[in-house]
Amino acid sequence: VVEHQKLTRERTHRPYQALFGVVQGAQYEDLRREAARGLAELELDGFGIGGALEKANLGTIVRWVNEELPEAKPRHLLGISEPDDFFVAIENGADTFDCVTPSRVARNGAVYRSDGRFNVTAAVNRRTFEPIDPECSCYTCANYTRAYLHHLFKAKEMLSCTLATIHNEHFIVGLVDRIRQSIADGSFDEFRDDFLGTYYGKAR
């Protein structure tokens, strides 16, 4: 922290870089809380929540940590990007997220829609001349069909991964925007139930 403050004073010609402290502690409440309390005493710009986060305990661990951290500073959850995880984490105090999942699954042809994730390489998409999601405004959906994406993946064209990633990233950012809006207008619980019911309730 001292070194960061020193460099900030010296590098006035550069944009300010925020310094976050990362809370570790695996699945152990005492370690998580102790780490969070220790970091809360430092002059940090925000906090990261990292380490081993089992899906079943995600909400509980995030809650432990956030009960110890100052509410006025951002809390960033590392390695989370599945829709149900977003809702659980946000309910328990997480503000921002990062994860490679949207791009990683895209490289294998998996794409997101409001009614679930599916694989564009499936045979049914070979002659499906419509976008991944007709309601999506991303570059991929505005310009390419499932059939073309299917062809690109089968031909092992690099463009296939790029287009699928563009769509998946757009979907995830859009989802978080909608969650933020639902919090602002007081409809978070309703939106969560409707979205998750549609996304996970239909096998594709």
Coordinates of N, CA and C in Angstrom, one line a residue:
V1 N 0.8 -1.2 0.0 CA 0.0 0.0 0.0 C 0.9 1.3 0.0
V2 N 1.9 1.2 0.8 CA 2.8 2.4 0.9 C 3.5 2.6 -0.5
E3 N 4.0 1.5 -1.1 CA 4.6 1.6 -2.4 C 3.6 2.2 -3.4
H4 N 2.4 1.7 -3.4 CA 1.4 2.2 -4.3 C 1.2 3.7 -4.2
Q5 N 1.1 4.1 -2.9 CA 0.9 5.6 -2.7 C 2.1 6.4 -3.2
K6 N 3.3 5.8 -3.0 CA 4.5 6.5 -3.4 C 4.5 6.7 -4.9
L7 N 4.2 5.6 -5.6 CA 4.2 5.6 -7.1 C 3.1 6.5 -7.6
T8 N 2.0 6.5 -6.9 CA 0.9 7.4 -7.4 C 1.3 8.9 -7.3
R9 N 2.0 9.2 -6.3 CA 2.5 10.6 -6.1 C 3.5 10.9 -7.2
E10 N 4.3 10.0 -7.5 CA 5.4 10.2 -8.5 C 4.9 10.2 -9.9
R11 N 3.9 9.4 -10.2 CA 3.4 9.3 -11.6 C 2.1 10.1 -11.9
T12 N 2.2 11.4 -11.6 CA 1.0 12.2 -11.8 C 0.6 12.4 -13.2
H13 N 1.5 12.0 -14.2 CA 1.2 12.1 -15.6 C 0.4 10.9 -16.1
R14 N 0.2 9.9 -15.2 CA -0.6 8.7 -15.6 C -1.9 8.6 -14.9
P15 N -2.9 8.0 -15.5 CA -4.2 7.8 -14.8 C -4.0 7.0 -13.5
Y16 N -4.8 7.3 -12.6 CA -4.8 6.6 -11.3 C -5.1 5.2 -11.5
Q17 N -4.3 4.3 -10.8 CA -4.6 2.9 -10.8 C -5.1 2.4 -9.4
A18 N -6.3 1.9 -9.4 CA -6.9 1.5 -8.1 C -6.1 0.2 -7.6
L19 N -6.0 0.1 -6.3 CA -5.3 -1.0 -5.6 C -6.4 -1.8 -4.8
F20 N -6.5 -3.0 -5.2 CA -7.5 -3.9 -4.5 C -6.7 -4.9 -3.7
G21 N -7.3 -5.3 -2.5 CA -6.7 -6.4 -1.7 C -7.6 -7.6 -1.9
V22 N -7.0 -8.8 -2.1 CA -7.8 -10.0 -2.4 C -7.9 -10.8 -1.2
V23 N -9.2 -11.1 -0.8 CA -9.5 -12.0 0.4 C -9.4 -13.4 0.0
Q24 N -8.6 -14.2 0.7 CA -8.5 -15.6 0.5 C -9.1 -16.3 1.8
G25 N -8.9 -17.6 1.8 CA -9.4 -18.4 3.0 C -10.1 -19.6 2.7
A26 N -10.2 -20.0 1.4 CA -10.9 -21.2 0.9 C -12.3 -21.3 1.5
Q27 N -12.7 -22.4 2.1 CA -14.0 -22.6 2.6 C -14.2 -22.3 4.1
Y28 N -13.1 -21.8 4.6 CA -13.1 -21.6 6.1 C -13.6 -20.2 6.5
E29 N -14.7 -20.2 7.3 CA -15.2 -18.9 7.7 C -14.2 -18.1 8.5
D30 N -13.6 -18.7 9.5 CA -12.6 -17.9 10.3 C -11.5 -17.3 9.5
L31 N -11.0 -18.0 8.5 CA -9.9 -17.5 7.7 C -10.4 -16.4 6.8
R32 N -11.6 -16.6 6.2 CA -12.1 -15.6 5.3 C -12.4 -14.3 6.1
R33 N -13.0 -14.4 7.2 CA -13.3 -13.2 8.0 C -12.1 -12.5 8.5
E34 N -11.1 -13.3 8.9 CA -9.8 -12.7 9.4 C -9.1 -11.9 8.3
A35 N -9.1 -12.6 7.1 CA -8.4 -11.9 6.0 C -9.2 -10.6 5.6
A36 N -10.5 -10.7 5.6 CA -11.3 -9.5 5.2 C -11.1 -8.4 6.2
R37 N -11.1 -8.7 7.5 CA -10.9 -7.7 8.5 C -9.5 -7.0 8.4
G38 N -8.5 -7.8 8.1 CA -7.1 -7.3 8.0 C -7.0 -6.4 6.8
L39 N -7.6 -6.7 5.7 CA -7.6 -5.9 4.5 C -8.4 -4.6 4.7
A40 N -9.5 -4.7 5.4 CA -10.4 -3.6 5.6 C -9.7 -2.5 6.4
E41 N -8.6 -2.8 7.1 CA -7.9 -1.8 7.9 C -6.9 -1.0 7.0
L42 N -6.6 -1.5 5.8 CA -5.7 -0.9 4.9 C -6.4 0.2 4.0
E43 N -5.6 1.1 3.5 CA -6.1 2.1 2.7 C -6.2 1.6 1.2
L44 N -7.1 0.8 1.0 CA -7.3 0.2 -0.3 C -8.5 0.8 -1.1
D45 N -8.5 0.7 -2.4 CA -9.6 1.3 -3.2 C -10.7 0.3 -3.3
G46 N -10.5 -1.0 -3.1 CA -11.6 -2.0 -3.2 C -11.0 -3.3 -2.8
F47 N -11.8 -4.3 -3.0 CA -11.4 -5.7 -2.5 C -11.8 -6.7 -3.6
G48 N -11.0 -7.7 -3.7 CA -11.3 -8.9 -4.5 C -11.6 -10.1 -3.6
I49 N -12.5 -10.9 -4.1 CA -12.8 -12.2 -3.3 C -12.4 -13.3 -4.2
G50 N -11.3 -14.0 -3.8 CA -10.7 -15.0 -4.6 C -10.6 -16.4 -3.9
G51 N -9.7 -17.2 -4.4 CA -9.5 -18.5 -3.7 C -10.5 -19.5 -4.2
A52 N -10.5 -20.6 -3.4 CA -11.4 -21.8 -3.7 C -12.8 -21.4 -3.4
L53 N -13.7 -21.3 -4.4 CA -15.1 -21.0 -4.2 C -15.9 -22.1 -4.8
E54 N -16.4 -23.0 -3.9 CA -17.2 -24.1 -4.4 C -18.6 -23.5 -4.7
K55 N -19.2 -23.9 -5.8 CA -20.5 -23.4 -6.2 C -21.6 -23.5 -5.1
A56 N -21.6 -24.6 -4.4 CA -22.6 -24.8 -3.3 C -22.5 -23.8 -2.2
N57 N -21.3 -23.3 -2.0 CA -21.0 -22.4 -0.8 C -20.7 -21.0 -1.3
L58 N -21.0 -20.7 -2.5 CA -20.6 -19.4 -3.1 C -21.3 -18.2 -2.3
G59 N -22.6 -18.3 -2.2 CA -23.3 -17.2 -1.5 C -22.8 -17.0 -0.1
T60 N -22.6 -18.1 0.6 CA -22.2 -18.1 2.0 C -20.9 -17.4 2.2
I61 N -19.9 -17.8 1.4 CA -18.6 -17.3 1.5 C -18.6 -15.8 1.1
V62 N -19.3 -15.4 0.1 CA -19.3 -14.0 -0.3 C -20.0 -13.2 0.9
R63 N -21.0 -13.7 1.5 CA -21.6 -13.0 2.6 C -20.7 -12.9 3.8
W64 N -19.9 -13.9 4.1 CA -19.0 -13.8 5.2 C -18.0 -12.7 5.0
V65 N -17.5 -12.6 3.8 CA -16.5 -11.6 3.5 C -17.1 -10.2 3.5
N66 N -18.2 -10.1 2.9 CA -18.8 -8.7 2.8 C -19.3 -8.2 4.1
E67 N -19.6 -9.1 5.0 CA -20.0 -8.6 6.4 C -18.8 -7.9 7.1
E68 N -17.6 -8.2 6.6 CA -16.4 -7.6 7.3 C -15.8 -6.4 6.5
L69 N -16.2 -6.3 5.3 CA -15.6 -5.2 4.4 C -16.5 -3.9 4.5
P70 N -15.9 -2.8 4.3 CA -16.6 -1.5 4.2 C -17.6 -1.5 3.1
E71 N -18.8 -1.1 3.3 CA -19.8 -1.1 2.3 C -19.6 -0.1 1.2
A72 N -18.8 1.0 1.5 CA -18.6 2.1 0.5 C -17.6 1.7 -0.6
K73 N -16.9 0.6 -0.4 CA -15.9 0.3 -1.4 C -16.3 -0.9 -2.2
P74 N -15.9 -1.0 -3.5 CA -16.3 -2.1 -4.4 C -15.7 -3.4 -4.0
R75 N -16.5 -4.5 -4.2 CA -16.1 -5.8 -4.0 C -16.2 -6.6 -5.3
H76 N -15.0 -7.1 -5.7 CA -14.9 -7.8 -7.0 C -14.7 -9.3 -6.8
L77 N -15.6 -10.1 -7.4 CA -15.6 -11.5 -7.3 C -14.9 -12.2 -8.5
L78 N -13.8 -12.9 -8.2 CA -13.0 -13.5 -9.3 C -13.5 -14.8 -9.7
G79 N -13.5 -15.0 -11.0 CA -13.8 -16.4 -11.6 C -15.2 -16.8 -11.6
I80 N -16.1 -15.8 -11.7 CA -17.6 -16.1 -11.7 C -18.2 -15.6 -13.0
S81 N -19.0 -16.5 -13.7 CA -19.6 -16.0 -14.9 C -20.8 -16.8 -15.4
E82 N -21.3 -17.7 -14.6 CA -22.5 -18.4 -14.9 C -23.7 -17.6 -14.4
P83 N -24.8 -17.6 -15.1 CA -25.9 -16.7 -14.7 C -26.4 -16.9 -13.3
D84 N -26.6 -18.2 -12.8 CA -27.1 -18.3 -11.5 C -26.1 -17.8 -10.4
D85 N -24.8 -17.9 -10.7 CA -23.8 -17.5 -9.8 C -23.8 -15.9 -9.7
F86 N -24.1 -15.2 -10.8 CA -24.3 -13.8 -10.7 C -25.3 -13.4 -9.6
F87 N -26.5 -14.0 -9.8 CA -27.6 -13.6 -8.9 C -27.2 -13.9 -7.4
V88 N -26.7 -15.1 -7.2 CA -26.3 -15.5 -5.8 C -25.2 -14.5 -5.2
A89 N -24.2 -14.2 -6.0 CA -23.2 -13.3 -5.6 C -23.7 -11.9 -5.3
I90 N -24.5 -11.4 -6.2 CA -25.0 -10.0 -6.0 C -25.9 -10.0 -4.8
E91 N -26.7 -11.0 -4.6 CA -27.6 -11.0 -3.4 C -26.7 -10.9 -2.1
N92 N -25.5 -11.4 -2.2 CA -24.7 -11.4 -1.0 C -23.6 -10.4 -1.0
G93 N -23.7 -9.4 -1.9 CA -22.8 -8.2 -1.8 C -21.7 -8.0 -2.8
A94 N -21.6 -8.9 -3.8 CA -20.6 -8.7 -4.8 C -21.0 -7.6 -5.8
D95 N -20.1 -6.8 -6.3 CA -20.4 -5.7 -7.2 C -19.9 -6.0 -8.6
T96 N -18.7 -6.5 -8.8 CA -18.2 -6.8 -10.2 C -17.6 -8.2 -10.3
F97 N -17.4 -8.6 -11.5 CA -16.9 -10.0 -11.7 C -16.0 -10.1 -12.9
D98 N -15.2 -11.2 -13.0 CA -14.5 -11.5 -14.2 C -14.3 -13.0 -14.3
C99 N -14.3 -13.5 -15.5 CA -14.1 -14.9 -15.7 C -13.9 -15.2 -17.2
V100 N -13.2 -16.3 -17.5 CA -12.9 -16.6 -18.9 C -14.0 -17.5 -19.5
T101 N -14.9 -17.9 -18.7 CA -15.9 -18.9 -19.2 C -16.6 -18.5 -20.5
P102 N -17.1 -17.3 -20.6 CA -17.8 -17.0 -21.9 C -16.9 -17.2 -23.1
S103 N -15.7 -16.8 -23.1 CA -14.8 -17.0 -24.2 C -14.3 -18.5 -24.3
R104 N -14.1 -19.1 -23.2 CA -13.7 -20.5 -23.2 C -14.7 -21.4 -23.8
V105 N -16.0 -21.3 -23.4 CA -17.0 -22.2 -24.0 C -17.3 -21.8 -25.4
A106 N -17.1 -20.5 -25.8 CA -17.3 -20.1 -27.1 C -16.3 -20.8 -28.1
R107 N -15.1 -21.1 -27.6 CA -14.1 -21.7 -28.5 C -14.6 -23.1 -28.8
N108 N -15.5 -23.7 -28.1 CA -16.0 -25.0 -28.4 C -17.4 -25.0 -29.0
G109 N -17.9 -23.8 -29.4 CA -19.2 -23.6 -30.0 C -20.4 -23.4 -29.1
A110 N -20.2 -23.3 -27.8 CA -21.3 -23.1 -26.9 C -21.6 -21.6 -26.8
V111 N -22.9 -21.3 -27.0 CA -23.4 -19.9 -27.0 C -24.6 -19.8 -26.0
Y112 N -24.7 -18.6 -25.5 CA -25.8 -18.3 -24.6 C -27.0 -17.7 -25.3
R113 N -28.2 -18.0 -24.7 CA -29.4 -17.4 -25.0 C -30.3 -17.3 -23.8
S114 N -31.3 -16.5 -23.8 CA -32.1 -16.3 -22.6 C -32.8 -17.6 -22.2
D115 N -33.0 -18.6 -23.1 CA -33.6 -19.8 -22.8 C -32.5 -21.0 -22.6
G116 N -31.3 -20.6 -22.4 CA -30.3 -21.6 -22.1 C -29.1 -21.6 -23.0
R117 N -28.1 -22.3 -22.7 CA -26.9 -22.4 -23.5 C -27.0 -23.6 -24.4
F118 N -26.5 -23.5 -25.7 CA -26.6 -24.6 -26.6 C -25.3 -24.5 -27.5
N119 N -25.1 -25.6 -28.2 CA -23.9 -25.7 -29.0 C -24.3 -25.5 -30.5
V120 N -23.6 -24.5 -31.1 CA -24.0 -24.1 -32.5 C -23.4 -25.1 -33.4
T121 N -22.6 -26.0 -33.0 CA -22.0 -27.1 -33.9 C -23.0 -28.3 -34.0
A122 N -24.1 -28.3 -33.3 CA -25.0 -29.4 -33.4 C -25.6 -29.4 -34.8
A123 N -25.9 -30.6 -35.3 CA -26.4 -30.8 -36.7 C -27.6 -29.9 -37.0
V124 N -28.5 -29.7 -36.0 CA -29.7 -29.0 -36.3 C -29.4 -27.5 -36.8
N125 N -28.2 -27.0 -36.4 CA -27.9 -25.6 -36.8 C -27.3 -25.5 -38.2
R126 N -27.1 -26.7 -38.9 CA -26.4 -26.7 -40.2 C -27.3 -25.9 -41.2
R127 N -28.6 -26.0 -41.1 CA -29.5 -25.2 -42.0 C -30.4 -24.3 -41.3
T128 N -29.9 -23.7 -40.2 CA -30.8 -22.8 -39.4 C -30.3 -21.4 -39.8
F129 N -31.0 -20.8 -40.7 CA -30.6 -19.5 -41.2 C -31.2 -18.3 -40.5
E130 N -30.9 -18.3 -39.2 CA -31.3 -17.2 -38.3 C -30.2 -17.0 -37.3
P131 N -30.2 -15.9 -36.6 CA -29.1 -15.6 -35.7 C -29.2 -16.5 -34.4
I132 N -28.1 -16.5 -33.7 CA -28.1 -17.2 -32.4 C -29.3 -16.9 -31.6
D133 N -29.6 -15.5 -31.5 CA -30.7 -15.0 -30.7 C -31.3 -13.8 -31.5
P134 N -32.5 -14.0 -32.1 CA -33.1 -12.9 -32.8 C -33.3 -11.6 -32.1
E135 N -33.3 -11.7 -30.7 CA -33.5 -10.5 -29.9 C -32.2 -9.9 -29.5
C136 N -31.1 -10.5 -29.9 CA -29.7 -10.0 -29.5 C -29.2 -8.9 -30.5
S137 N -28.6 -7.9 -29.9 CA -28.2 -6.8 -30.8 C -26.6 -6.8 -31.0
C138 N -26.0 -7.9 -30.7 CA -24.5 -8.0 -30.8 C -24.1 -8.0 -32.3
Y139 N -22.9 -7.8 -32.6 CA -22.4 -7.8 -34.0 C -22.6 -9.1 -34.6
T140 N -22.4 -10.2 -33.9 CA -22.5 -11.6 -34.5 C -24.0 -11.8 -34.9
C141 N -24.9 -11.5 -34.0 CA -26.3 -11.8 -34.3 C -26.9 -10.9 -35.4
A142 N -26.3 -9.7 -35.5 CA -26.7 -8.7 -36.5 C -26.3 -9.1 -37.9
N143 N -25.2 -9.9 -38.0 CA -24.6 -10.1 -39.3 C -24.5 -11.6 -39.7
Y144 N -24.6 -12.5 -38.8 CA -24.4 -13.9 -39.2 C -25.5 -14.9 -38.7
T145 N -25.6 -16.0 -39.4 CA -26.6 -17.0 -39.0 C -26.0 -18.1 -38.3
R146 N -26.8 -18.9 -37.6 CA -26.3 -20.1 -37.0 C -25.7 -21.1 -38.0
A147 N -26.3 -21.1 -39.2 CA -25.7 -22.0 -40.2 C -24.3 -21.6 -40.6
Y148 N -24.1 -20.3 -40.7 CA -22.7 -19.9 -41.1 C -21.7 -20.1 -39.9
L149 N -22.2 -19.9 -38.7 CA -21.3 -20.2 -37.5 C -21.0 -21.7 -37.5
H150 N -22.0 -22.5 -37.7 CA -21.8 -24.0 -37.8 C -20.8 -24.3 -38.8
H151 N -20.9 -23.7 -40.0 CA -19.9 -24.0 -41.0 C -18.5 -23.6 -40.6
L152 N -18.4 -22.4 -40.0 CA -17.0 -21.9 -39.5 C -16.4 -22.9 -38.5
F153 N -17.2 -23.3 -37.6 CA -16.6 -24.3 -36.6 C -16.2 -25.6 -37.2
K154 N -17.0 -26.1 -38.1 CA -16.7 -27.4 -38.8 C -15.5 -27.2 -39.7
A155 N -15.3 -26.0 -40.2 CA -14.1 -25.8 -41.1 C -12.9 -25.4 -40.3
K156 N -13.1 -25.3 -38.9 CA -12.0 -24.9 -38.0 C -11.4 -23.5 -38.3
E157 N -12.3 -22.6 -38.7 CA -11.9 -21.2 -39.0 C -11.8 -20.5 -37.7
M158 N -10.7 -19.7 -37.6 CA -10.5 -18.9 -36.3 C -11.7 -17.9 -36.1
L159 N -12.3 -17.4 -37.1 CA -13.4 -16.5 -37.0 C -14.6 -17.1 -36.2
S160 N -14.7 -18.4 -36.2 CA -15.8 -19.0 -35.5 C -15.7 -18.7 -34.0
C161 N -14.5 -18.8 -33.4 CA -14.4 -18.5 -32.0 C -14.6 -17.0 -31.7
T162 N -14.1 -16.2 -32.6 CA -14.2 -14.8 -32.4 C -15.7 -14.3 -32.4
L163 N -16.5 -14.8 -33.3 CA -17.9 -14.5 -33.4 C -18.7 -15.0 -32.2
A164 N -18.4 -16.2 -31.8 CA -19.1 -16.8 -30.7 C -18.7 -16.1 -29.4
T165 N -17.5 -15.7 -29.3 CA -17.1 -14.9 -28.1 C -17.7 -13.6 -28.0
I166 N -17.8 -12.9 -29.2 CA -18.5 -11.6 -29.2 C -19.9 -11.7 -28.7
H167 N -20.6 -12.7 -29.1 CA -22.0 -12.9 -28.7 C -22.0 -13.2 -27.2
N168 N -21.2 -14.1 -26.7 CA -21.3 -14.5 -25.3 C -20.9 -13.4 -24.4
E169 N -19.9 -12.6 -24.7 CA -19.5 -11.4 -23.9 C -20.7 -10.4 -23.9
H170 N -21.3 -10.2 -25.0 CA -22.4 -9.3 -25.1 C -23.6 -9.8 -24.2
F171 N -23.8 -11.0 -24.2 CA -24.9 -11.6 -23.4 C -24.7 -11.4 -21.9
I172 N -23.5 -11.7 -21.5 CA -23.1 -11.6 -20.1 C -23.2 -10.2 -19.6
V173 N -22.6 -9.2 -20.4 CA -22.6 -7.8 -20.0 C -24.1 -7.3 -20.0
G174 N -24.9 -7.8 -20.9 CA -26.3 -7.4 -21.0 C -27.1 -7.9 -19.8
L175 N -26.7 -9.1 -19.4 CA -27.4 -9.7 -18.2 C -27.1 -8.9 -16.9
V176 N -25.9 -8.5 -16.7 CA -25.5 -7.8 -15.6 C -26.1 -6.4 -15.6
D177 N -26.2 -5.8 -16.8 CA -26.9 -4.5 -16.9 C -28.4 -4.6 -16.5
R178 N -29.0 -5.7 -16.9 CA -30.4 -5.9 -16.5 C -30.6 -6.2 -15.0
I179 N -29.6 -6.9 -14.4 CA -29.7 -7.1 -13.0 C -29.5 -5.8 -12.3
R180 N -28.6 -4.9 -12.7 CA -28.4 -3.6 -12.1 C -29.7 -2.8 -12.2
Q181 N -30.4 -2.9 -13.3 CA -31.6 -2.1 -13.5 C -32.7 -2.7 -12.6
S182 N -32.8 -4.0 -12.4 CA -33.8 -4.6 -11.6 C -33.6 -4.2 -10.1
I183 N -32.3 -4.0 -9.7 CA -32.0 -3.5 -8.4 C -32.5 -2.1 -8.2
A184 N -32.3 -1.3 -9.2 CA -32.6 0.1 -9.2 C -34.2 0.3 -9.1
D185 N -34.9 -0.5 -9.8 CA -36.4 -0.3 -9.8 C -37.1 -1.3 -8.8
G186 N -36.3 -2.0 -8.0 CA -36.9 -2.8 -7.0 C -37.5 -4.1 -7.4
S187 N -37.1 -4.6 -8.6 CA -37.7 -5.9 -9.1 C -36.7 -7.0 -9.2
F188 N -35.6 -6.9 -8.4 CA -34.6 -7.9 -8.5 C -35.1 -9.4 -8.3
D189 N -35.9 -9.6 -7.2 CA -36.3 -11.0 -7.0 C -37.2 -11.5 -8.1
E190 N -38.0 -10.7 -8.6 CA -38.9 -11.1 -9.7 C -38.1 -11.4 -11.0
F191 N -37.1 -10.5 -11.3 CA -36.3 -10.7 -12.5 C -35.5 -12.0 -12.3
R192 N -34.9 -12.2 -11.2 CA -34.1 -13.4 -10.9 C -34.9 -14.6 -11.2
D193 N -36.1 -14.7 -10.6 CA -36.9 -15.9 -10.7 C -37.3 -16.1 -12.2
D194 N -37.7 -15.1 -12.9 CA -38.1 -15.2 -14.3 C -36.9 -15.6 -15.1
F195 N -35.8 -15.0 -15.0 CA -34.6 -15.3 -15.8 C -34.1 -16.7 -15.6
L196 N -33.9 -17.0 -14.4 CA -33.4 -18.4 -14.1 C -34.4 -19.5 -14.4
G197 N -35.6 -19.2 -14.3 CA -36.7 -20.2 -14.6 C -36.6 -20.5 -16.1
T198 N -36.4 -19.4 -16.9 CA -36.4 -19.6 -18.4 C -35.0 -20.2 -18.8
Y199 N -33.9 -19.7 -18.2 CA -32.6 -20.1 -18.7 C -32.3 -21.6 -18.4
Y200 N -32.7 -22.0 -17.2 CA -32.4 -23.4 -16.8 C -33.6 -24.3 -16.9
G201 N -34.7 -23.8 -17.2 CA -35.9 -24.6 -17.2 C -36.2 -25.3 -18.5
K202 N -35.4 -25.0 -19.5 CA -35.6 -25.6 -20.9 C -34.4 -26.2 -21.4
A203 N -34.4 -27.5 -21.6 CA -33.3 -28.2 -22.1 C -33.2 -28.0 -23.7
R204 N -32.1 -27.7 -24.2 CA -32.0 -27.5 -25.6 C -31.3 -28.7 -26.3

